[in-house]
Coordinates of N, CA and C in Angstrom, one line a residue:
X10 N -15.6 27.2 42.0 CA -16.7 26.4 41.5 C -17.3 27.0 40.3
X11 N -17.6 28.6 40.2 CA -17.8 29.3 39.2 C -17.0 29.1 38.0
X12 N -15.9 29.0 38.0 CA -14.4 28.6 37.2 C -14.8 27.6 36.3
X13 N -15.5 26.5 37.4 CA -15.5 24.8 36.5 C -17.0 25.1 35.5
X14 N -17.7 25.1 36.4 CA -19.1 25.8 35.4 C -18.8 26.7 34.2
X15 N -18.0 27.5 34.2 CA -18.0 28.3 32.9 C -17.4 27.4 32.3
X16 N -15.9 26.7 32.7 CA -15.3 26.1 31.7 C -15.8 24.9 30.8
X17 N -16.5 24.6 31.9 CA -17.4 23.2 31.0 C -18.2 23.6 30.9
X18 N -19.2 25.1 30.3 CA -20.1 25.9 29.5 C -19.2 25.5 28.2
X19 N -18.0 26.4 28.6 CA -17.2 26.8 27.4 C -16.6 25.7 26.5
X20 N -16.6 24.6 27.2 CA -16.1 23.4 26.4 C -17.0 22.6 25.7
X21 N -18.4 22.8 26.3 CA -19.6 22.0 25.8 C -20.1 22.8 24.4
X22 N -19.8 24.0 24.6 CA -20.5 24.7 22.9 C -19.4 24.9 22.0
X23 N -17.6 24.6 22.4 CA -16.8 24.3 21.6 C -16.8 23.1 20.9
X24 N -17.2 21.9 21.7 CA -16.5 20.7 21.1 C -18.2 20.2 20.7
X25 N -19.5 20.4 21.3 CA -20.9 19.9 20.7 C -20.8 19.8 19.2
X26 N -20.5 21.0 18.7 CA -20.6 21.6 16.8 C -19.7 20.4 16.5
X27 N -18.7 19.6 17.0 CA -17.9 19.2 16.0 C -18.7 17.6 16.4
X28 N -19.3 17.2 17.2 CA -20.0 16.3 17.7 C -21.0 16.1 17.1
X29 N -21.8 17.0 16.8 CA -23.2 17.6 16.2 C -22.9 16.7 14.4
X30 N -22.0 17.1 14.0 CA -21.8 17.0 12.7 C -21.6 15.4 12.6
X31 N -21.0 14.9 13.8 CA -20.3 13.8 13.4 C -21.6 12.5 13.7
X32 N -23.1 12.9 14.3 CA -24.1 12.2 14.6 C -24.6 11.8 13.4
X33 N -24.6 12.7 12.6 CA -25.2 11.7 11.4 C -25.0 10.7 10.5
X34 N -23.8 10.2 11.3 CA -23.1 9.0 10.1 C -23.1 8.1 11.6
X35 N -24.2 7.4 11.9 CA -24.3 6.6 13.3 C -24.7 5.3 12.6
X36 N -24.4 4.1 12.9 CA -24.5 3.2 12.3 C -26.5 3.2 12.2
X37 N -26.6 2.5 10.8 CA -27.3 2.4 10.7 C -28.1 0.7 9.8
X38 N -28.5 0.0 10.3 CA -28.4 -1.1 9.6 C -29.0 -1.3 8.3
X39 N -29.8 -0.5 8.4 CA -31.1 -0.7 6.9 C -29.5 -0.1 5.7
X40 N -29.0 0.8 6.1 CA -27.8 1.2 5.5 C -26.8 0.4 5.1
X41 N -26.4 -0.6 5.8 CA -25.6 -1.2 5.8 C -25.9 -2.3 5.1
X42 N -26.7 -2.8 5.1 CA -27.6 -3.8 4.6 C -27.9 -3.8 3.4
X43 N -28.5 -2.3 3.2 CA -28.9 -2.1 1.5 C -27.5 -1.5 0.9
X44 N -26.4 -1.2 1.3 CA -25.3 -1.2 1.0 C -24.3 -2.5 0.7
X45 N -24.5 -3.3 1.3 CA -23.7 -4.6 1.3 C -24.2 -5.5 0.0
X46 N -25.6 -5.6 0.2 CA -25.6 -6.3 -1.3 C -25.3 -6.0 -2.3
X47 N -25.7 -4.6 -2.7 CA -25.4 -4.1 -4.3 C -23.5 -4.4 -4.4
X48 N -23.1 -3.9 -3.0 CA -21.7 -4.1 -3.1 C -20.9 -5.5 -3.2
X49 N -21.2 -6.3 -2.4 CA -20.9 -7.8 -2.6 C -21.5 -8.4 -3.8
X50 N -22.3 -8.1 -4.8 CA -22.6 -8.2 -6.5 C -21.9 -7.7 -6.9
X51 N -21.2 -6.4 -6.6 CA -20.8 -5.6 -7.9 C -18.6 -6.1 -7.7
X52 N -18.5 -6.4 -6.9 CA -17.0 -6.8 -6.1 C -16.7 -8.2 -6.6
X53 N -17.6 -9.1 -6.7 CA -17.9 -10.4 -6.3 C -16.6 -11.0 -6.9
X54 N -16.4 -10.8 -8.4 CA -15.0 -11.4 -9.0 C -14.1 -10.2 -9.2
X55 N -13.8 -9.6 -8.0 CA -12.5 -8.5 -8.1 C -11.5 -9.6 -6.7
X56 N -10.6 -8.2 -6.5 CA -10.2 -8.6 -5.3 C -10.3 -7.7 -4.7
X57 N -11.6 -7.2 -4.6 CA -11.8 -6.3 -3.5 C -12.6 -6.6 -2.5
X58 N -12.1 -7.0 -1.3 CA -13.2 -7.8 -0.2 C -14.2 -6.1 0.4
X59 N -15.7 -6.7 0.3 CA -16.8 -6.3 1.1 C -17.0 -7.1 2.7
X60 N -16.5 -6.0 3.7 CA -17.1 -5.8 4.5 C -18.1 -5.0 5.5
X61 N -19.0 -5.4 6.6 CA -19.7 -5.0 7.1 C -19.0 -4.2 8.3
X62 N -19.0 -3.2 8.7 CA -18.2 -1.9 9.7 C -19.5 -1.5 10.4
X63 N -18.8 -0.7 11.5 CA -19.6 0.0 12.7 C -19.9 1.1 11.9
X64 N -19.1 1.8 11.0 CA -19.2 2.9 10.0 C -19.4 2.8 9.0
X65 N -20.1 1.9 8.2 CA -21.0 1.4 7.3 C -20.4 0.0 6.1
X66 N -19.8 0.5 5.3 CA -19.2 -0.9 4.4 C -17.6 -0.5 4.5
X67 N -17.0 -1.6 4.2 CA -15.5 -1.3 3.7 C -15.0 -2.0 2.7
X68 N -14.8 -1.4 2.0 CA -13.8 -1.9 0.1 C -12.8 -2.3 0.5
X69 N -12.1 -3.4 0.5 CA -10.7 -3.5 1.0 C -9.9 -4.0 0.0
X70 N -8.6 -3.9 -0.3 CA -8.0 -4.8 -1.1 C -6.7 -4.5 -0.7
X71 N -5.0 -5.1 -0.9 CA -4.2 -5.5 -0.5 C -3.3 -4.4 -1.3
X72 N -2.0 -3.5 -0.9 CA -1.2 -3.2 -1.8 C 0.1 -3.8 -1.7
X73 N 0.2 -4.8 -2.7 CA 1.3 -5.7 -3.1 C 2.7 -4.9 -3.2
X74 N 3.2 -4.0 -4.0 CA 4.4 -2.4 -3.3 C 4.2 -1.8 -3.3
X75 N 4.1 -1.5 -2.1 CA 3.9 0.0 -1.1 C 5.5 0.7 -2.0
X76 N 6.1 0.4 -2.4 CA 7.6 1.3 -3.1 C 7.5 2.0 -4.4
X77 N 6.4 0.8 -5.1 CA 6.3 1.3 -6.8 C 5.2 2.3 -6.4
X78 N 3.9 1.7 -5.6 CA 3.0 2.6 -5.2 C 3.1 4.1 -4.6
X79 N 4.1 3.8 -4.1 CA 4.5 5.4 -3.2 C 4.8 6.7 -4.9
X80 N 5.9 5.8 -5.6 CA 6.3 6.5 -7.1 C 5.0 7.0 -7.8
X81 N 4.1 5.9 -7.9 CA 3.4 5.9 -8.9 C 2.5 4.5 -8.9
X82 N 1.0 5.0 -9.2 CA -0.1 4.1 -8.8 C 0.5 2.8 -10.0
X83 N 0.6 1.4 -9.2 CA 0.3 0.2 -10.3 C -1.0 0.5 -11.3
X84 N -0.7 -0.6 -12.4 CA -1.7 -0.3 -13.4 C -2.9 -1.0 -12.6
X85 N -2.6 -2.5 -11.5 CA -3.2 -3.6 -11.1 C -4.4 -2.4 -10.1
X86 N -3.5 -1.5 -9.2 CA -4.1 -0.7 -8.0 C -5.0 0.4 -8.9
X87 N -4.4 0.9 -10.2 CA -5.5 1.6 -10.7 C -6.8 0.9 -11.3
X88 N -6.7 -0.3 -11.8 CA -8.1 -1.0 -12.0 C -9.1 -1.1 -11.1
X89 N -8.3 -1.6 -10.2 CA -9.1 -1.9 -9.0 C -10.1 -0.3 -8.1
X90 N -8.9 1.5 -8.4 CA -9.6 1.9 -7.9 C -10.9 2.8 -8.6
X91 N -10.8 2.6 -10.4 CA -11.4 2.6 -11.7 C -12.7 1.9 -10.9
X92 N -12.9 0.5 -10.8 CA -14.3 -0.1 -10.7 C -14.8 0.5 -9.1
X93 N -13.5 0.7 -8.3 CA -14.1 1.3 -7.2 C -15.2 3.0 -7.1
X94 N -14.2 3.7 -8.0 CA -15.3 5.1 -8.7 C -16.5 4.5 -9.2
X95 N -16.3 3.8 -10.0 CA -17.9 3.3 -11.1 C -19.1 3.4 -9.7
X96 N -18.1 2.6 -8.6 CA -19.7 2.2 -7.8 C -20.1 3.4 -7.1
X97 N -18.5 4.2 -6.8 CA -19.0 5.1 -5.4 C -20.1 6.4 -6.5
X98 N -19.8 6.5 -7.7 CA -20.4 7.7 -8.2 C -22.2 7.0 -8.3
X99 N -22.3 5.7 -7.9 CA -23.8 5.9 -7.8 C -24.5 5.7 -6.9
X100 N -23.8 6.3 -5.5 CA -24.0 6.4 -4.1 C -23.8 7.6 -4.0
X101 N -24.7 8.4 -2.6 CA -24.3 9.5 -2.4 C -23.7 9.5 -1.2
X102 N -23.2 8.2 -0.4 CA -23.1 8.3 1.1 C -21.3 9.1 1.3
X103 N -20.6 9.8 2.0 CA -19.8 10.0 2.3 C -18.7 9.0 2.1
X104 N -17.4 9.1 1.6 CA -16.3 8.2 1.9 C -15.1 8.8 2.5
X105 N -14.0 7.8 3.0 CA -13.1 8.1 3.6 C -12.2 6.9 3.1
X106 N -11.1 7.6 3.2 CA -10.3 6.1 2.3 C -9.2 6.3 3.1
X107 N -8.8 4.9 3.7 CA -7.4 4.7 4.5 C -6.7 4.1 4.1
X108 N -5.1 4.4 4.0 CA -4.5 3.3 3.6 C -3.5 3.0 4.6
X109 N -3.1 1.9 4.5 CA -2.2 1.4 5.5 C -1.0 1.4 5.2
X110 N 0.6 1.4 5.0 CA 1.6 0.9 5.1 C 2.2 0.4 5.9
X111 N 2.8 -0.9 6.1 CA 3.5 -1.1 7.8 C 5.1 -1.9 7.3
X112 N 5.3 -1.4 6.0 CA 6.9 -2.4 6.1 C 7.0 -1.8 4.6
X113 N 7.1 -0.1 4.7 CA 7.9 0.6 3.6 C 9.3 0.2 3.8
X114 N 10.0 0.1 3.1 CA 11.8 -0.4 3.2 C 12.7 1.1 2.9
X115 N 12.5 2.2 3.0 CA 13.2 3.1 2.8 C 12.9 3.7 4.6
X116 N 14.3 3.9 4.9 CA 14.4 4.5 6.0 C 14.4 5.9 6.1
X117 N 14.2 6.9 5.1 CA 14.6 8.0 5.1 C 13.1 8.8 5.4
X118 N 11.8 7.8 4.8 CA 10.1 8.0 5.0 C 9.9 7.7 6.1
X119 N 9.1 8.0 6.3 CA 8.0 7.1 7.2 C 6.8 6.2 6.9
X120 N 6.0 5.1 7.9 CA 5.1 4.7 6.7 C 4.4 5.9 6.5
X121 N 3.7 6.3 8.0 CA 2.4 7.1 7.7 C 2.4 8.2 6.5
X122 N 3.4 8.8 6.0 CA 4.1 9.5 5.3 C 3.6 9.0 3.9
X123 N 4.1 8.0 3.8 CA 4.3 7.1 2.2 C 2.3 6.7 2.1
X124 N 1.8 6.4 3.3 CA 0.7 6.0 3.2 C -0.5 7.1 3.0
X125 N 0.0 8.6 3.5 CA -0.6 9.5 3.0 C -0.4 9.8 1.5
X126 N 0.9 9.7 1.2 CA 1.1 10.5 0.1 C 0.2 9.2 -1.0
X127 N 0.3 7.8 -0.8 CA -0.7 6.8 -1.7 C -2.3 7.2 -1.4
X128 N -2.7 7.9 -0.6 CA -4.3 7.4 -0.2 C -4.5 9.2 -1.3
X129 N -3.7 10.1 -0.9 CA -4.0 11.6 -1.6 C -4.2 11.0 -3.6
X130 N -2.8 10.0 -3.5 CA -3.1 9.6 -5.2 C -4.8 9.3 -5.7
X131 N -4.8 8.1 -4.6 CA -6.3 7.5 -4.7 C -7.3 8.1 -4.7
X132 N -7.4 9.5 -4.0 CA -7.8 10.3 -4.0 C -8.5 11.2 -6.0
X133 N -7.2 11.7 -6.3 CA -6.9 12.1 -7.0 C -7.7 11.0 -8.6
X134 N -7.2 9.9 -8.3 CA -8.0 9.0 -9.5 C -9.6 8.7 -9.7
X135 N -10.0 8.7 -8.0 CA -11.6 8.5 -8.0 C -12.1 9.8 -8.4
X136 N -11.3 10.9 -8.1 CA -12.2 11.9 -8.7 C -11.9 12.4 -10.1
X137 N -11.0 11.8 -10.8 CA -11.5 12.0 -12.1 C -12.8 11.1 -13.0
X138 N -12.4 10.1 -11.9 CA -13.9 9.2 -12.6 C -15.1 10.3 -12.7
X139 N -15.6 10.7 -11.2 CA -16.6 11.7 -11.1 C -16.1 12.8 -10.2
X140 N -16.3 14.3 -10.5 CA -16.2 15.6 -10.1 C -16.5 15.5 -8.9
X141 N -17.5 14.7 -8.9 CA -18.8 15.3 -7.9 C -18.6 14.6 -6.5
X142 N -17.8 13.6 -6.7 CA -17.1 12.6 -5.7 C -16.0 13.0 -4.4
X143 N -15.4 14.7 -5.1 CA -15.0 15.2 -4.3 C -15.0 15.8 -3.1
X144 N -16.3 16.1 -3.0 CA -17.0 17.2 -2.3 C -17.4 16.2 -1.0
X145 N -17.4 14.8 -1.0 CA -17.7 14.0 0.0 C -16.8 12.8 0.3
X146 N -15.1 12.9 -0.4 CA -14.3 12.0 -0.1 C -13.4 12.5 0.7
X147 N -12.8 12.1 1.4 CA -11.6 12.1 2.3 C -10.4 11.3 2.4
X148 N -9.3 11.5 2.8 CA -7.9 10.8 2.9 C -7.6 10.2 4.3
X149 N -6.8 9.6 4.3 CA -5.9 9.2 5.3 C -4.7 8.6 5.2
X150 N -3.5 9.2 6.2 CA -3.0 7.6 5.7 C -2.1 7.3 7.3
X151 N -2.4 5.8 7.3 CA -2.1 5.4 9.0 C -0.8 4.9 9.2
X152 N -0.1 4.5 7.8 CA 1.5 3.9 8.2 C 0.9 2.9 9.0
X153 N 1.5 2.4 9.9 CA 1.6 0.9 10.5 C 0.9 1.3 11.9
X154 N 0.6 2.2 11.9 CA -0.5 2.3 13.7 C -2.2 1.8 14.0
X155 N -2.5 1.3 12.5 CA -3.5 0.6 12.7 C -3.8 -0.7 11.9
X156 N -2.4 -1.6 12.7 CA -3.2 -2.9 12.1 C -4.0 -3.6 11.9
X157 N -4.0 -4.3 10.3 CA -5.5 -5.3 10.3 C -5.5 -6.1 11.7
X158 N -7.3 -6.4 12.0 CA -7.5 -7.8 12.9 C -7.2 -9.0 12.4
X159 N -6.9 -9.6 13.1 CA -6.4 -11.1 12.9 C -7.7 -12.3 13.7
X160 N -8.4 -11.9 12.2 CA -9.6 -12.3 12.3 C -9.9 -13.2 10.9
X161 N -10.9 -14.4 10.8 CA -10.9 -15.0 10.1 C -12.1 -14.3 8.4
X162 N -12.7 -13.2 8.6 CA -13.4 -12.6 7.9 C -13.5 -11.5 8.0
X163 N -11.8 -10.6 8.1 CA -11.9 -9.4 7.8 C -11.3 -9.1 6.4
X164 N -11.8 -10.0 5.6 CA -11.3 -9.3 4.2 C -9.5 -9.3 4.2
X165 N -8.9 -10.2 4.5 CA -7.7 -10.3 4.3 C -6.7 -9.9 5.5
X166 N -5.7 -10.2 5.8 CA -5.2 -9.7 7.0 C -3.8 -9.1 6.0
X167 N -4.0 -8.3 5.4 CA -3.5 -6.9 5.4 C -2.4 -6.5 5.8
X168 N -1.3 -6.4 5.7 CA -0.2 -5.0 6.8 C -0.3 -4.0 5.6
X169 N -0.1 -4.0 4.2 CA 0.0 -3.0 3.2 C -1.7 -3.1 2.8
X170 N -2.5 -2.2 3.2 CA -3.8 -2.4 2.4 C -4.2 -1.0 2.3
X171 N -5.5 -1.1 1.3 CA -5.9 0.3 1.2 C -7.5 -0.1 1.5
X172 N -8.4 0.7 2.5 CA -9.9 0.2 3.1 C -10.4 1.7 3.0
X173 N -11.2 1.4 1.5 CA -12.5 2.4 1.3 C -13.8 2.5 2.3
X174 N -14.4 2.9 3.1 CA -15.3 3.4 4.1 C -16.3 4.2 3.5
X175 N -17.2 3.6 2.9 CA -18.6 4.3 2.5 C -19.3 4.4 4.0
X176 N -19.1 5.6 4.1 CA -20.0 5.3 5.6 C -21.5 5.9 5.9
X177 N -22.5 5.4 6.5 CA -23.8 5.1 6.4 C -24.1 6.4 7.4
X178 N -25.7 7.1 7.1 CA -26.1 7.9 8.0 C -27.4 7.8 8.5
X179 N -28.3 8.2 9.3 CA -29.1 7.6 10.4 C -30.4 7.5 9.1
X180 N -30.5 8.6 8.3 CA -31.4 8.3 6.9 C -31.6 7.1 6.2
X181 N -30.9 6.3 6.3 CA -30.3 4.9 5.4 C -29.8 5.1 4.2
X182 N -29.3 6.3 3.9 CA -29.2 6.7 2.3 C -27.7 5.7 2.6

């Protein structure tokens, strides 16, 4: 009985700290809200759909080849992620950028692979827009394990997409 008690002592002050950190980005609507407009103004004639998330907004737009993309960012994908820095450098909220691949055609990759090595580029572009953008963006990349919903208003139904995540924290910033 002693055994279980310590161990779930021991598991509750290992895993709390990483819990603790992750409380402050809890949905928050005044966030989301004062997030969404300036965003659906500033998007409005791109193709970058604004949606509303449990984790605050998502920038979505579609990558047309995941093959040229994997080589080397399109000029179309670097415009698109150009106006995407403009906005994120005048926000301070955290981002996370995922990209998806689900029907790379080279057998020798993988997607998740090809879709890391695209989201680290996108990476790499937003922060030269601004320095300062670094210190609070993140990568991912999911290859084909997290399909779009097949839903009538998620911003496109996607298999190749890339979904920027400004995510909101209990402050409303």
């Amino acid at each position: 009985m002693y055994k279980s008690i310590i161990l779930m002592l021991l598991l509750t002050n290992l895993i709390l700290p990483a819990f603790a950190e992750e409380v402050k980005f809890i949905l928050h609507d005044s966030c989301i809200n004062n997030l969404y407009k300036p965003a659906a103004l500033y998007f409005e004639n791109s193709e970058i759909y604004v949606i509303r998330d449990s984790r605050g907004i998502i920038l979505r737009f579609g990558l047309v080849e995941p093959e040229t993309e994997y080589r080397c960012l399109t000029d179309k994908t670097l415009e698109k992620i150009q106006k995407v820095g403009v906005f994120l450098a005048k926000i301070k909220n955290p981002v996370i950028i995922e990209v998806h691949v689900a029907d790379f055609k080279n057998n020798s990759i993988k997607n998740w692979e090809v879709s890391a090595i695209i989201a680290g580029r996108l990476v790499q572009m937003i922060c030269l827009i601004d320095k300062q953008l670094k210190d609070r963006i993140s990568s991912v990349g999911f290859g084909e394990f997290l399909p779009a919903k097949n839903t009538s208003n998620n911003g496109g139904n996607f298999s190749n997409r890339v979904d920027i995540i400004i995510l909101c924290n209990i402050s409303g910033e």
